[in-house]
Short mmCIF file of C-alpha atoms in Angstrom, two decimals:
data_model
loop_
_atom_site.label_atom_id
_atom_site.label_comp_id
_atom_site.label_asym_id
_atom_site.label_seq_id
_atom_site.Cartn_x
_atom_site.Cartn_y
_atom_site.Cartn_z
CA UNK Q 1 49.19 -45.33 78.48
CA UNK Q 2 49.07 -45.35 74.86
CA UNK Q 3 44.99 -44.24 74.99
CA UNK Q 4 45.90 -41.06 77.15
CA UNK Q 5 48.55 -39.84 75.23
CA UNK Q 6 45.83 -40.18 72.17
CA UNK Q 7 44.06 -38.06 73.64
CA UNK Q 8 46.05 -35.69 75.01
CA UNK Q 9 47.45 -35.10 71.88
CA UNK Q 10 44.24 -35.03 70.65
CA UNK Q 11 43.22 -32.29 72.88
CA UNK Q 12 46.62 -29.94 72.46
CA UNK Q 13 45.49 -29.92 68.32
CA UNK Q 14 42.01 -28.65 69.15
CA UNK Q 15 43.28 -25.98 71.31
CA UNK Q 16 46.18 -25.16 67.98
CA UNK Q 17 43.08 -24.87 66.10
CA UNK Q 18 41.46 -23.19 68.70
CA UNK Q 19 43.70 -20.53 69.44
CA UNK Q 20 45.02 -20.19 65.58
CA UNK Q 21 41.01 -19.47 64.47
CA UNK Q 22 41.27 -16.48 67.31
CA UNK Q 23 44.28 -14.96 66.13
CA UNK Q 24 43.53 -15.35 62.36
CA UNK Q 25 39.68 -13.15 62.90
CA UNK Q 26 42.58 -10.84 65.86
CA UNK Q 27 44.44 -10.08 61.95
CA UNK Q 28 41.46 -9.95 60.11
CA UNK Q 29 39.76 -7.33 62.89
CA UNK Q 30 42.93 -5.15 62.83
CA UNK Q 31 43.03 -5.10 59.20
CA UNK Q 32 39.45 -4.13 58.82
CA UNK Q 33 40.31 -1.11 61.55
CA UNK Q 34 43.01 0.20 59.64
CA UNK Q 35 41.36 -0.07 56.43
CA UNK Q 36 38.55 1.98 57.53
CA UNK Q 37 41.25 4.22 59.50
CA UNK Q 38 42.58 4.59 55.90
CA UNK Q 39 39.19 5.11 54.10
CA UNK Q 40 38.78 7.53 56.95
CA UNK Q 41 41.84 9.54 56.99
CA UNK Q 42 41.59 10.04 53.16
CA UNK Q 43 37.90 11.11 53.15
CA UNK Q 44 39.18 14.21 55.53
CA UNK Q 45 42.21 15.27 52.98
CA UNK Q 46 39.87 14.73 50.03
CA UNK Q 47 37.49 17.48 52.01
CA UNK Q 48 40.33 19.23 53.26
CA UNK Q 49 41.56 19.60 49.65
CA UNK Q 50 38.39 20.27 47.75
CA UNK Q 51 37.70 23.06 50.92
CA UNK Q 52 41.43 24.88 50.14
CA UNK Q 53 40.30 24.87 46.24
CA UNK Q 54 37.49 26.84 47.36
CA UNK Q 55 38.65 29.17 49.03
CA UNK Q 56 41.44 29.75 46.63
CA UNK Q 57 38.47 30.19 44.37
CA UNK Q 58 36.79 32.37 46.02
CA UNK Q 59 39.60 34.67 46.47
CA UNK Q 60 40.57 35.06 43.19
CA UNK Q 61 36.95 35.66 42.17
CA UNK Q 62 36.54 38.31 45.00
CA UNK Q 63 40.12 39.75 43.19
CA UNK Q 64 39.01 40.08 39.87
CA UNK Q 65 35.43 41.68 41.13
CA UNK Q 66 37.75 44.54 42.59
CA UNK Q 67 39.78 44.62 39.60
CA UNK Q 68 36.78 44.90 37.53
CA UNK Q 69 35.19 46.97 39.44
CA UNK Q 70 37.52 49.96 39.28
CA UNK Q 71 37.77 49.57 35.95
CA UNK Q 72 34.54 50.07 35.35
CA UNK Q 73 34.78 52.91 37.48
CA UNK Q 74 37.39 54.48 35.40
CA UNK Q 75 35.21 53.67 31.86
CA UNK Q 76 32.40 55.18 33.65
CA UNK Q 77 33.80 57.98 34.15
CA UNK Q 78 31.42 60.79 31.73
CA UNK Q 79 32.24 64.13 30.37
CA UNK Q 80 32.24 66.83 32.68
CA UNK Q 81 28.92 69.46 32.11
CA UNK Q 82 29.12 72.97 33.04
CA UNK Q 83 26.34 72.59 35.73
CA UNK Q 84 28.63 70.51 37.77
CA UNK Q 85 31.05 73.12 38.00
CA UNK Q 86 32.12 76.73 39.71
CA UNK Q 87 34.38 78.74 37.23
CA UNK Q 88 36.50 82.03 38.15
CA UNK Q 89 37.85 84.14 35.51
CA UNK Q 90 40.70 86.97 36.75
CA UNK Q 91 43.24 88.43 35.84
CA UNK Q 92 46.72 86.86 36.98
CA UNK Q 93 50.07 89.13 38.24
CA UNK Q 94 51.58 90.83 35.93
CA UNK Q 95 48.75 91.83 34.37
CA UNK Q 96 49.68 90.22 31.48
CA UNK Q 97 46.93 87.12 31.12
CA UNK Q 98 43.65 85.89 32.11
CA UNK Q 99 43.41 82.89 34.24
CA UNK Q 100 40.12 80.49 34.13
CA UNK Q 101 39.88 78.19 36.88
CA UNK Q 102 37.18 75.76 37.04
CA UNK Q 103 36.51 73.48 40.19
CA UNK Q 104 34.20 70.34 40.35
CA UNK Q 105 31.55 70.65 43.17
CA UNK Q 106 30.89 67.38 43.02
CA UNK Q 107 32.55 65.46 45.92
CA UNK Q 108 31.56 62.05 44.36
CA UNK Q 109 31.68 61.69 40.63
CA UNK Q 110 34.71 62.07 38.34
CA UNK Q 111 34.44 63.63 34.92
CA UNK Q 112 36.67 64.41 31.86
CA UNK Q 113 37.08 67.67 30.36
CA UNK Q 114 38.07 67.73 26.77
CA UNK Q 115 40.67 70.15 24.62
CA UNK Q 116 39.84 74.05 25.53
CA UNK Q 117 37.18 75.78 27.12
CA UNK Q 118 34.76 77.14 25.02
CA UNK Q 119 34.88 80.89 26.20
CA UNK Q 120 33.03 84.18 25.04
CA UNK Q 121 33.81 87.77 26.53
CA UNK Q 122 30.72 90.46 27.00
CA UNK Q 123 28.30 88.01 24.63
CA UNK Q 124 30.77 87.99 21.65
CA UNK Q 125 29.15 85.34 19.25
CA UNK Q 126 32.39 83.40 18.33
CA UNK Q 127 34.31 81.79 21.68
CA UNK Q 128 38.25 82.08 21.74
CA UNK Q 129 40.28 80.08 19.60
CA UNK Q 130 42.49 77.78 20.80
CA UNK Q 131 45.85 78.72 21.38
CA UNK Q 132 48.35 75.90 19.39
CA UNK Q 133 50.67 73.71 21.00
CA UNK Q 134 49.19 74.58 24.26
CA UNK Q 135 49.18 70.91 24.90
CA UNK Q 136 52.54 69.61 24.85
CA UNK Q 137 52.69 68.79 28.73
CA UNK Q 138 49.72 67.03 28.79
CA UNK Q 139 46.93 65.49 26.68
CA UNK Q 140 43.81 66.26 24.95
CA UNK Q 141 41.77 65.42 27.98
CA UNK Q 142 41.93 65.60 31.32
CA UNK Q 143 40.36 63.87 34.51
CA UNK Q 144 38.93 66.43 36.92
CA UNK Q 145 38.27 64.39 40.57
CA UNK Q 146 35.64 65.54 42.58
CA UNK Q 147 36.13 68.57 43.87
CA UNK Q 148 39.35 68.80 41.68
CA UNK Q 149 40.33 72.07 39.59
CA UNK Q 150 41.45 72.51 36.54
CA UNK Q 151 42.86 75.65 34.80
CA UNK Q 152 43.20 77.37 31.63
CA UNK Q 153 44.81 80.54 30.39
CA UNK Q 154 44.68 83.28 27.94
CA UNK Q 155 47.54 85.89 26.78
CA UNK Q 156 46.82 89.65 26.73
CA UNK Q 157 48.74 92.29 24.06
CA UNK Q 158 48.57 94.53 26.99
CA UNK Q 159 47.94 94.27 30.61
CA UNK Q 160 44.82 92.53 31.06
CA UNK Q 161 43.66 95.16 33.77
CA UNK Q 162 44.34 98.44 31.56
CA UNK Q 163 43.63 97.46 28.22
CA UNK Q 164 40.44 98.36 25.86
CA UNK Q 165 37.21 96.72 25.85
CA UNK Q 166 36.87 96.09 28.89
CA UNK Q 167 34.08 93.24 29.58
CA UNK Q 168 32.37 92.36 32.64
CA UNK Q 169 31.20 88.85 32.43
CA UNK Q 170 31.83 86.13 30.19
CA UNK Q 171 30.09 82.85 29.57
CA UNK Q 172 31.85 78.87 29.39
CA UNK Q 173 31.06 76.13 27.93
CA UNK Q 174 33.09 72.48 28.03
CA UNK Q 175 34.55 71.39 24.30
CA UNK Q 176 32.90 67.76 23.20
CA UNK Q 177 35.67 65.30 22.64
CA UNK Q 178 36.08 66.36 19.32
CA UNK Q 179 37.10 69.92 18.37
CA UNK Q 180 34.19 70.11 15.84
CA UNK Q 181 31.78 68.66 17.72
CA UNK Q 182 28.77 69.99 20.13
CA UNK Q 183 29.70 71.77 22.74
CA UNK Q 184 28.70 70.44 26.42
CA UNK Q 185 26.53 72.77 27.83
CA UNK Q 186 24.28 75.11 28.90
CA UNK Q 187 26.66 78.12 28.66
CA UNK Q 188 27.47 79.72 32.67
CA UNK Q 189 27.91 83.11 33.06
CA UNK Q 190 30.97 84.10 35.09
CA UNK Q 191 30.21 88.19 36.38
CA UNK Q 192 33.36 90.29 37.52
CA UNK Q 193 31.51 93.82 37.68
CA UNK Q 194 34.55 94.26 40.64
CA UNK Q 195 37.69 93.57 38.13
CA UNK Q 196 36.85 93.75 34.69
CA UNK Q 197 39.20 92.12 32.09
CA UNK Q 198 40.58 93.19 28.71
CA UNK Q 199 41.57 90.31 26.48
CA UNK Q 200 41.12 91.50 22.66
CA UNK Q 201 41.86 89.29 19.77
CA UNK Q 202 43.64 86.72 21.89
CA UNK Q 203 43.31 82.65 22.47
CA UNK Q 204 42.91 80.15 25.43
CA UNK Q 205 44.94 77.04 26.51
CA UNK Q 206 43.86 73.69 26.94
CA UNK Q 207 42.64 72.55 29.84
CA UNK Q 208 45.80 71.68 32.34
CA UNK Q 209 46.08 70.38 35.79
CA UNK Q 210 47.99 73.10 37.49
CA UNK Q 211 48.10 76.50 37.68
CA UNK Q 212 51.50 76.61 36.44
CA UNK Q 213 51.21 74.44 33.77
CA UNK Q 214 48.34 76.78 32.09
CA UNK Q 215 50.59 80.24 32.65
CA UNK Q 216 53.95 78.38 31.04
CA UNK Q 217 52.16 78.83 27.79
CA UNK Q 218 51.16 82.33 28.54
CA UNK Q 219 53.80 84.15 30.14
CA UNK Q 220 55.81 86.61 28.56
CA UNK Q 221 59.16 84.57 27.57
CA UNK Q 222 62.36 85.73 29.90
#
């Protein structure tokens, strides 16, 4: 009796062993799993994270291209040359001033037009002065877009239709950027054989954006 309980109990301790060696490489297996499910899982947010940087990256840089980009496009922007231009030079109801309206043909490049034009009646050799304080609405230059206008104007003594001197053409040129420097030309000759203008000893406006704005200096007061 006493030899088969030896070695029964001899047997239950090697299948303890047995079955405790199973379930300790069961825990070790498991833990492996989840430490490469870790390893794993943290790889992706690593690329998930370093993918969103791009992209944020990338944005911003595309952003700031833009931004730079139009401003460049705004310090690009040259002075305007009369070639680029169609001018019209009439006489403007009552009678009592000369209108100059000059439109950009161009329909894709911006340009700046400086102080006054630069304006000679019947091939006088001096253009018209420029008329003072004709720039209190708006600057000393102005952005013409393409095919924008912009206008000037010039007072008469008398009607501009039934005064003396009457001249059928003049020539314009654009101002430089400073009112003593070179004028931006060649000059073009603006005919009106049809409606020929009287403008004597007078003076012309800076260059303004509206029609309005370039008669406000030049319209008889009340």
């Amino acid at each position: 009796m006493t030899a088969r309980r030896s070695r029964r109990s001899a047997a239950y301790a090697a299948l303890a062993v047995s079955m405790a060696g199973a379930l300790a490489l069961t825990g070790c297996s498991g833990n492996s799993k989840s430490k490469q499910s870790a390893k794993k899982s943290s790889s992706k947010s690593s690329k998930s994270s370093s993918k969103s940087k791009k992209k944020k990256i990338i944005g911003g840089g595309a952003a700031a291209g833009a931004g730079a980009g139009a401003a460049a496009g705004s310090r690009s922007a040259r002075a305007c040359g009369p070639g680029m231009f169609r001018f019209e030079i009439y006489s403007h109801a009552p009678n009592d001033h000369v209108v100059i309206k000059a439109v950009n043909t161009s329909s894709t490049r911006s340009c700046l037009v400086y102080n006054h034009p630069l304006i000679r009646f019947g091939g006088a050799k001096d253009p018209l002065p420029l008329l003072k304080d004709s720039n209190v609405m708006g600057g000393d230059v102005e952005t013409v877009a393409p095919k924008g206008t912009v206008w000037a104007s010039i007072p008469t003594a008398t009607a501009a239709q039934k005064g003396s001197g009457k001249k059928t053409y003049a020539t314009v040129e654009f101002s430089g950027s400073d009112l003593n420097g070179s004028p931006k030309g060649p000059p073009q000759r603006v005919d009106f054989p049809n409606a020929p203008v009287a403008v004597g000893a007078s003076q012309v406006t800076y260059w303004q954006k509206t029609l309005n704005r370039a008669e406000s200096y030049t319209k008889p007061k009340g």
